Amino acid sequence: MPYTYIYTNLGAQVVHLALEGFVPSSVFRQSILNVIEFIKAKGITAAIYDSRRMRSLPPQDQDWFFDEALPLLLKSQLRRVAVVEPSTGADTLNLNHMVYSNHFFMPFEMQYFGEVSSALEWIATGKAAKEEVGVAQQPSAVSASLHRQLLS
């Protein structure tokens, strides 16, 4: 059964979208639009897109994302986007060409991860670095309860 989970933490300015199963086009698109609206309305600066448990995404939904949703994201306050993807080459939304293209300007940093915990650590480290300019950040100092702290 397909599911879309949206977790938020306004204090940490993070939204986390996780997709599971064969998510229908209408659900995928509405979920993405809801997250974009939330990002804009609440001034969210970091996002996690987790597709590890998503089964497949039809090409027309991938095209829709790049043609319709991405331009909206590029106009948002986002500064960091973490993409958590499966280790297998599943037919999910492939954002790789955005990261490696010299012709595509993104006003936010984007990184790929295999686990949500690593993505949260990267987001938290970036926020800490912004708050304490010039202070070296130790990724290992991020606690195991980071997911609860950022998204609870």
mmCIF file with all atom_site columns, C-alpha atoms in Angstrom:
data_model
loop_
_atom_site.group_PDB
_atom_site.id
_atom_site.type_symbol
_atom_site.label_atom_id
_atom_site.label_alt_id
_atom_site.label_comp_id
_atom_site.label_asym_id
_atom_site.label_entity_id
_atom_site.label_seq_id
_atom_site.pdbx_PDB_ins_code
_atom_site.Cartn_x
_atom_site.Cartn_y
_atom_site.Cartn_z
_atom_site.occupancy
_atom_site.B_iso_or_equiv
_atom_site.pdbx_formal_charge
_atom_site.auth_seq_id
_atom_site.auth_comp_id
_atom_site.auth_asym_id
_atom_site.auth_atom_id
_atom_site.pdbx_PDB_model_num
ATOM 1   C CA . MET A 1 1   ? 0.000  0.000  0.000   1.00 0.00 ? 1   MET A CA 1
ATOM 2   C CA . PRO A 1 2   ? 1.449  3.405  -0.958  1.00 0.00 ? 2   PRO A CA 1
ATOM 3   C CA . TYR A 1 3   ? 2.086  6.031  1.663   1.00 0.00 ? 3   TYR A CA 1
ATOM 4   C CA . THR A 1 4   ? 3.344  9.580  1.739   1.00 0.00 ? 4   THR A CA 1
ATOM 5   C CA . TYR A 1 5   ? 4.757  10.814 5.032   1.00 0.00 ? 5   TYR A CA 1
ATOM 6   C CA . ILE A 1 6   ? 5.513  14.462 5.711   1.00 0.00 ? 6   ILE A CA 1
ATOM 7   C CA . TYR A 1 7   ? 7.424  15.315 8.884   1.00 0.00 ? 7   TYR A CA 1
ATOM 8   C CA . THR A 1 8   ? 8.185  18.868 9.944   1.00 0.00 ? 8   THR A CA 1
ATOM 9   C CA . ASN A 1 9   ? 10.049 20.818 12.585  1.00 0.00 ? 9   ASN A CA 1
ATOM 10  C CA . LEU A 1 10  ? 9.479  24.545 12.432  1.00 0.00 ? 10  LEU A CA 1
ATOM 11  C CA . GLY A 1 11  ? 12.172 25.280 15.016  1.00 0.00 ? 11  GLY A CA 1
ATOM 12  C CA . ALA A 1 12  ? 14.803 23.565 12.900  1.00 0.00 ? 12  ALA A CA 1
ATOM 13  C CA . GLN A 1 13  ? 13.147 24.742 9.659   1.00 0.00 ? 13  GLN A CA 1
ATOM 14  C CA . VAL A 1 14  ? 13.155 21.209 8.206   1.00 0.00 ? 14  VAL A CA 1
ATOM 15  C CA . VAL A 1 15  ? 10.565 19.318 6.179   1.00 0.00 ? 15  VAL A CA 1
ATOM 16  C CA . HIS A 1 16  ? 10.997 15.608 5.413   1.00 0.00 ? 16  HIS A CA 1
ATOM 17  C CA . LEU A 1 17  ? 8.990  13.933 2.642   1.00 0.00 ? 17  LEU A CA 1
ATOM 18  C CA . ALA A 1 18  ? 9.122  10.128 2.586   1.00 0.00 ? 18  ALA A CA 1
ATOM 19  C CA . LEU A 1 19  ? 7.389  8.065  -0.089  1.00 0.00 ? 19  LEU A CA 1
ATOM 20  C CA . GLU A 1 20  ? 6.601  4.362  0.157   1.00 0.00 ? 20  GLU A CA 1
ATOM 21  C CA . GLY A 1 21  ? 5.247  1.844  -2.350  1.00 0.00 ? 21  GLY A CA 1
ATOM 22  C CA . PHE A 1 22  ? 3.727  2.592  -5.750  1.00 0.00 ? 22  PHE A CA 1
ATOM 23  C CA . VAL A 1 23  ? 2.581  6.149  -5.076  1.00 0.00 ? 23  VAL A CA 1
ATOM 24  C CA . PRO A 1 24  ? -0.118 7.200  -7.588  1.00 0.00 ? 24  PRO A CA 1
ATOM 25  C CA . SER A 1 25  ? 0.611  10.255 -9.740  1.00 0.00 ? 25  SER A CA 1
ATOM 26  C CA . SER A 1 26  ? -2.094 12.339 -8.109  1.00 0.00 ? 26  SER A CA 1
ATOM 27  C CA . VAL A 1 27  ? -0.765 11.583 -4.615  1.00 0.00 ? 27  VAL A CA 1
ATOM 28  C CA . PHE A 1 28  ? 2.861  12.211 -5.618  1.00 0.00 ? 28  PHE A CA 1
ATOM 29  C CA . ARG A 1 29  ? 2.054  15.523 -7.267  1.00 0.00 ? 29  ARG A CA 1
ATOM 30  C CA . GLN A 1 30  ? -0.237 16.767 -4.509  1.00 0.00 ? 30  GLN A CA 1
ATOM 31  C CA . SER A 1 31  ? 2.314  15.781 -1.852  1.00 0.00 ? 31  SER A CA 1
ATOM 32  C CA . ILE A 1 32  ? 5.065  17.691 -3.638  1.00 0.00 ? 32  ILE A CA 1
ATOM 33  C CA . LEU A 1 33  ? 2.824  20.751 -4.051  1.00 0.00 ? 33  LEU A CA 1
ATOM 34  C CA . ASN A 1 34  ? 1.783  20.600 -0.386  1.00 0.00 ? 34  ASN A CA 1
ATOM 35  C CA . VAL A 1 35  ? 5.423  20.477 0.704   1.00 0.00 ? 35  VAL A CA 1
ATOM 36  C CA . ILE A 1 36  ? 6.338  23.403 -1.567  1.00 0.00 ? 36  ILE A CA 1
ATOM 37  C CA . GLU A 1 37  ? 3.451  25.459 -0.203  1.00 0.00 ? 37  GLU A CA 1
ATOM 38  C CA . PHE A 1 38  ? 4.517  24.614 3.353   1.00 0.00 ? 38  PHE A CA 1
ATOM 39  C CA . ILE A 1 39  ? 8.141  25.564 2.589   1.00 0.00 ? 39  ILE A CA 1
ATOM 40  C CA . LYS A 1 40  ? 7.039  28.941 1.262   1.00 0.00 ? 40  LYS A CA 1
ATOM 41  C CA . ALA A 1 41  ? 4.487  29.652 3.988   1.00 0.00 ? 41  ALA A CA 1
ATOM 42  C CA . LYS A 1 42  ? 6.747  28.726 6.912   1.00 0.00 ? 42  LYS A CA 1
ATOM 43  C CA . GLY A 1 43  ? 10.126 29.844 5.596   1.00 0.00 ? 43  GLY A CA 1
ATOM 44  C CA . ILE A 1 44  ? 11.568 26.329 5.649   1.00 0.00 ? 44  ILE A CA 1
ATOM 45  C CA . THR A 1 45  ? 15.274 26.290 4.743   1.00 0.00 ? 45  THR A CA 1
ATOM 46  C CA . ALA A 1 46  ? 16.064 22.545 4.631   1.00 0.00 ? 46  ALA A CA 1
ATOM 47  C CA . ALA A 1 47  ? 14.320 19.558 3.085   1.00 0.00 ? 47  ALA A CA 1
ATOM 48  C CA . ILE A 1 48  ? 14.788 15.808 2.975   1.00 0.00 ? 48  ILE A CA 1
ATOM 49  C CA . TYR A 1 49  ? 13.379 13.818 0.054   1.00 0.00 ? 49  TYR A CA 1
ATOM 50  C CA . ASP A 1 50  ? 13.378 10.118 0.977   1.00 0.00 ? 50  ASP A CA 1
ATOM 51  C CA . SER A 1 51  ? 12.587 7.717  -1.873  1.00 0.00 ? 51  SER A CA 1
ATOM 52  C CA . ARG A 1 52  ? 14.226 4.565  -0.466  1.00 0.00 ? 52  ARG A CA 1
ATOM 53  C CA . ARG A 1 53  ? 10.916 2.723  -0.088  1.00 0.00 ? 53  ARG A CA 1
ATOM 54  C CA . MET A 1 54  ? 9.255  4.147  -3.168  1.00 0.00 ? 54  MET A CA 1
ATOM 55  C CA . ARG A 1 55  ? 8.703  1.463  -5.787  1.00 0.00 ? 55  ARG A CA 1
ATOM 56  C CA . SER A 1 56  ? 8.603  3.384  -9.056  1.00 0.00 ? 56  SER A CA 1
ATOM 57  C CA . LEU A 1 57  ? 7.909  6.818  -10.479 1.00 0.00 ? 57  LEU A CA 1
ATOM 58  C CA . PRO A 1 58  ? 6.491  7.040  -14.015 1.00 0.00 ? 58  PRO A CA 1
ATOM 59  C CA . PRO A 1 59  ? 8.423  9.199  -16.513 1.00 0.00 ? 59  PRO A CA 1
ATOM 60  C CA . GLN A 1 60  ? 5.504  11.634 -16.804 1.00 0.00 ? 60  GLN A CA 1
ATOM 61  C CA . ASP A 1 61  ? 5.732  12.345 -13.061 1.00 0.00 ? 61  ASP A CA 1
ATOM 62  C CA . GLN A 1 62  ? 9.468  12.905 -13.349 1.00 0.00 ? 62  GLN A CA 1
ATOM 63  C CA . ASP A 1 63  ? 8.815  15.321 -16.229 1.00 0.00 ? 63  ASP A CA 1
ATOM 64  C CA . TRP A 1 64  ? 6.112  17.059 -14.195 1.00 0.00 ? 64  TRP A CA 1
ATOM 65  C CA . PHE A 1 65  ? 8.536  17.509 -11.301 1.00 0.00 ? 65  PHE A CA 1
ATOM 66  C CA . PHE A 1 66  ? 11.194 19.149 -13.473 1.00 0.00 ? 66  PHE A CA 1
ATOM 67  C CA . ASP A 1 67  ? 8.726  21.249 -15.493 1.00 0.00 ? 67  ASP A CA 1
ATOM 68  C CA . GLU A 1 68  ? 6.277  22.327 -12.770 1.00 0.00 ? 68  GLU A CA 1
ATOM 69  C CA . ALA A 1 69  ? 7.546  21.675 -9.242  1.00 0.00 ? 69  ALA A CA 1
ATOM 70  C CA . LEU A 1 70  ? 11.250 22.407 -9.543  1.00 0.00 ? 70  LEU A CA 1
ATOM 71  C CA . PRO A 1 71  ? 10.778 26.021 -10.713 1.00 0.00 ? 71  PRO A CA 1
ATOM 72  C CA . LEU A 1 72  ? 8.667  26.598 -7.589  1.00 0.00 ? 72  LEU A CA 1
ATOM 73  C CA . LEU A 1 73  ? 11.354 25.077 -5.359  1.00 0.00 ? 73  LEU A CA 1
ATOM 74  C CA . LEU A 1 74  ? 14.021 27.224 -6.966  1.00 0.00 ? 74  LEU A CA 1
ATOM 75  C CA . LYS A 1 75  ? 12.064 30.318 -5.897  1.00 0.00 ? 75  LYS A CA 1
ATOM 76  C CA . SER A 1 76  ? 11.734 29.141 -2.287  1.00 0.00 ? 76  SER A CA 1
ATOM 77  C CA . GLN A 1 77  ? 13.854 29.826 0.800   1.00 0.00 ? 77  GLN A CA 1
ATOM 78  C CA . LEU A 1 78  ? 15.484 26.380 0.669   1.00 0.00 ? 78  LEU A CA 1
ATOM 79  C CA . ARG A 1 79  ? 19.228 26.370 1.339   1.00 0.00 ? 79  ARG A CA 1
ATOM 80  C CA . ARG A 1 80  ? 19.881 22.629 1.745   1.00 0.00 ? 80  ARG A CA 1
ATOM 81  C CA . VAL A 1 81  ? 18.187 19.616 0.164   1.00 0.00 ? 81  VAL A CA 1
ATOM 82  C CA . ALA A 1 82  ? 19.118 16.086 1.189   1.00 0.00 ? 82  ALA A CA 1
ATOM 83  C CA . VAL A 1 83  ? 18.073 13.282 -1.143  1.00 0.00 ? 83  VAL A CA 1
ATOM 84  C CA . VAL A 1 84  ? 17.899 9.857  0.504   1.00 0.00 ? 84  VAL A CA 1
ATOM 85  C CA . GLU A 1 85  ? 17.752 7.238  -2.206  1.00 0.00 ? 85  GLU A CA 1
ATOM 86  C CA . PRO A 1 86  ? 17.833 3.454  -2.456  1.00 0.00 ? 86  PRO A CA 1
ATOM 87  C CA . SER A 1 87  ? 21.119 1.701  -3.100  1.00 0.00 ? 87  SER A CA 1
ATOM 88  C CA . THR A 1 88  ? 19.548 -0.079 -6.086  1.00 0.00 ? 88  THR A CA 1
ATOM 89  C CA . GLY A 1 89  ? 18.811 1.688  -9.352  1.00 0.00 ? 89  GLY A CA 1
ATOM 90  C CA . ALA A 1 90  ? 15.084 2.019  -8.773  1.00 0.00 ? 90  ALA A CA 1
ATOM 91  C CA . ASP A 1 91  ? 12.900 4.089  -11.096 1.00 0.00 ? 91  ASP A CA 1
ATOM 92  C CA . THR A 1 92  ? 12.576 6.999  -8.684  1.00 0.00 ? 92  THR A CA 1
ATOM 93  C CA . LEU A 1 93  ? 12.981 10.714 -9.224  1.00 0.00 ? 93  LEU A CA 1
ATOM 94  C CA . ASN A 1 94  ? 16.576 11.046 -10.406 1.00 0.00 ? 94  ASN A CA 1
ATOM 95  C CA . LEU A 1 95  ? 18.044 14.394 -9.450  1.00 0.00 ? 95  LEU A CA 1
ATOM 96  C CA . ASN A 1 96  ? 21.648 13.494 -10.288 1.00 0.00 ? 96  ASN A CA 1
ATOM 97  C CA . HIS A 1 97  ? 21.834 15.564 -13.446 1.00 0.00 ? 97  HIS A CA 1
ATOM 98  C CA . MET A 1 98  ? 20.845 18.675 -11.468 1.00 0.00 ? 98  MET A CA 1
ATOM 99  C CA . VAL A 1 99  ? 23.811 18.248 -9.155  1.00 0.00 ? 99  VAL A CA 1
ATOM 100 C CA . TYR A 1 100 ? 26.390 17.531 -11.828 1.00 0.00 ? 100 TYR A CA 1
ATOM 101 C CA . SER A 1 101 ? 25.189 19.887 -14.570 1.00 0.00 ? 101 SER A CA 1
ATOM 102 C CA . ASN A 1 102 ? 27.114 23.104 -15.138 1.00 0.00 ? 102 ASN A CA 1
ATOM 103 C CA . HIS A 1 103 ? 24.101 24.570 -16.921 1.00 0.00 ? 103 HIS A CA 1
ATOM 104 C CA . PHE A 1 104 ? 21.690 24.247 -14.038 1.00 0.00 ? 104 PHE A CA 1
ATOM 105 C CA . PHE A 1 105 ? 21.800 26.848 -11.244 1.00 0.00 ? 105 PHE A CA 1
ATOM 106 C CA . MET A 1 106 ? 20.410 25.812 -7.877  1.00 0.00 ? 106 MET A CA 1
ATOM 107 C CA . PRO A 1 107 ? 20.179 28.382 -5.086  1.00 0.00 ? 107 PRO A CA 1
ATOM 108 C CA . PHE A 1 108 ? 20.547 25.588 -2.534  1.00 0.00 ? 108 PHE A CA 1
ATOM 109 C CA . GLU A 1 109 ? 23.066 22.885 -1.696  1.00 0.00 ? 109 GLU A CA 1
ATOM 110 C CA . MET A 1 110 ? 22.046 19.340 -2.527  1.00 0.00 ? 110 MET A CA 1
ATOM 111 C CA . GLN A 1 111 ? 23.612 16.079 -1.343  1.00 0.00 ? 111 GLN A CA 1
ATOM 112 C CA . TYR A 1 112 ? 22.767 12.392 -1.707  1.00 0.00 ? 112 TYR A CA 1
ATOM 113 C CA . PHE A 1 113 ? 22.578 9.970  1.211   1.00 0.00 ? 113 PHE A CA 1
ATOM 114 C CA . GLY A 1 114 ? 21.777 6.321  1.838   1.00 0.00 ? 114 GLY A CA 1
ATOM 115 C CA . GLU A 1 115 ? 20.266 6.932  5.288   1.00 0.00 ? 115 GLU A CA 1
ATOM 116 C CA . VAL A 1 116 ? 18.087 9.632  6.835   1.00 0.00 ? 116 VAL A CA 1
ATOM 117 C CA . SER A 1 117 ? 20.429 9.922  9.832   1.00 0.00 ? 117 SER A CA 1
ATOM 118 C CA . SER A 1 118 ? 23.302 11.025 7.564   1.00 0.00 ? 118 SER A CA 1
ATOM 119 C CA . ALA A 1 119 ? 21.031 13.523 5.823   1.00 0.00 ? 119 ALA A CA 1
ATOM 120 C CA . LEU A 1 120 ? 19.908 14.983 9.146   1.00 0.00 ? 120 LEU A CA 1
ATOM 121 C CA . GLU A 1 121 ? 23.500 15.217 10.333  1.00 0.00 ? 121 GLU A CA 1
ATOM 122 C CA . TRP A 1 122 ? 24.440 17.132 7.182   1.00 0.00 ? 122 TRP A CA 1
ATOM 123 C CA . ILE A 1 123 ? 21.497 19.514 7.618   1.00 0.00 ? 123 ILE A CA 1
ATOM 124 C CA . ALA A 1 124 ? 22.241 20.062 11.317  1.00 0.00 ? 124 ALA A CA 1
ATOM 125 C CA . THR A 1 125 ? 25.938 20.623 10.657  1.00 0.00 ? 125 THR A CA 1
ATOM 126 C CA . GLY A 1 126 ? 25.083 23.228 8.047   1.00 0.00 ? 126 GLY A CA 1
ATOM 127 C CA . LYS A 1 127 ? 22.759 25.021 10.437  1.00 0.00 ? 127 LYS A CA 1
ATOM 128 C CA . ALA A 1 128 ? 25.361 24.952 13.209  1.00 0.00 ? 128 ALA A CA 1
ATOM 129 C CA . ALA A 1 129 ? 28.031 26.245 10.840  1.00 0.00 ? 129 ALA A CA 1
ATOM 130 C CA . LYS A 1 130 ? 25.732 29.101 9.823   1.00 0.00 ? 130 LYS A CA 1
ATOM 131 C CA . GLU A 1 131 ? 25.102 30.014 13.446  1.00 0.00 ? 131 GLU A CA 1
ATOM 132 C CA . GLU A 1 132 ? 28.750 29.805 14.545  1.00 0.00 ? 132 GLU A CA 1
ATOM 133 C CA . VAL A 1 133 ? 30.823 31.145 11.680  1.00 0.00 ? 133 VAL A CA 1
ATOM 134 C CA . GLY A 1 134 ? 34.484 30.210 11.970  1.00 0.00 ? 134 GLY A CA 1
ATOM 135 C CA . VAL A 1 135 ? 33.976 27.359 14.436  1.00 0.00 ? 135 VAL A CA 1
ATOM 136 C CA . ALA A 1 136 ? 34.932 23.929 13.109  1.00 0.00 ? 136 ALA A CA 1
ATOM 137 C CA . GLN A 1 137 ? 32.048 21.502 13.265  1.00 0.00 ? 137 GLN A CA 1
ATOM 138 C CA . GLN A 1 138 ? 32.522 17.852 14.162  1.00 0.00 ? 138 GLN A CA 1
ATOM 139 C CA . PRO A 1 139 ? 29.923 15.664 12.417  1.00 0.00 ? 139 PRO A CA 1
ATOM 140 C CA . SER A 1 140 ? 30.488 12.989 15.054  1.00 0.00 ? 140 SER A CA 1
ATOM 141 C CA . ALA A 1 141 ? 29.195 15.402 17.689  1.00 0.00 ? 141 ALA A CA 1
ATOM 142 C CA . VAL A 1 142 ? 25.708 15.081 16.250  1.00 0.00 ? 142 VAL A CA 1
ATOM 143 C CA . SER A 1 143 ? 23.800 12.747 18.541  1.00 0.00 ? 143 SER A CA 1
ATOM 144 C CA . ALA A 1 144 ? 21.915 9.610  17.596  1.00 0.00 ? 144 ALA A CA 1
ATOM 145 C CA . SER A 1 145 ? 18.709 11.350 18.606  1.00 0.00 ? 145 SER A CA 1
ATOM 146 C CA . LEU A 1 146 ? 19.117 13.983 15.908  1.00 0.00 ? 146 LEU A CA 1
ATOM 147 C CA . HIS A 1 147 ? 16.125 12.731 13.960  1.00 0.00 ? 147 HIS A CA 1
ATOM 148 C CA . ARG A 1 148 ? 13.889 13.274 16.985  1.00 0.00 ? 148 ARG A CA 1
ATOM 149 C CA . GLN A 1 149 ? 15.420 16.691 17.675  1.00 0.00 ? 149 GLN A CA 1
ATOM 150 C CA . LEU A 1 150 ? 15.022 17.964 14.133  1.00 0.00 ? 150 LEU A CA 1
ATOM 151 C CA . LEU A 1 151 ? 11.726 16.384 13.193  1.00 0.00 ? 151 LEU A CA 1
ATOM 152 C CA . SER A 1 152 ? 9.771  15.965 16.403  1.00 0.00 ? 152 SER A CA 1
#
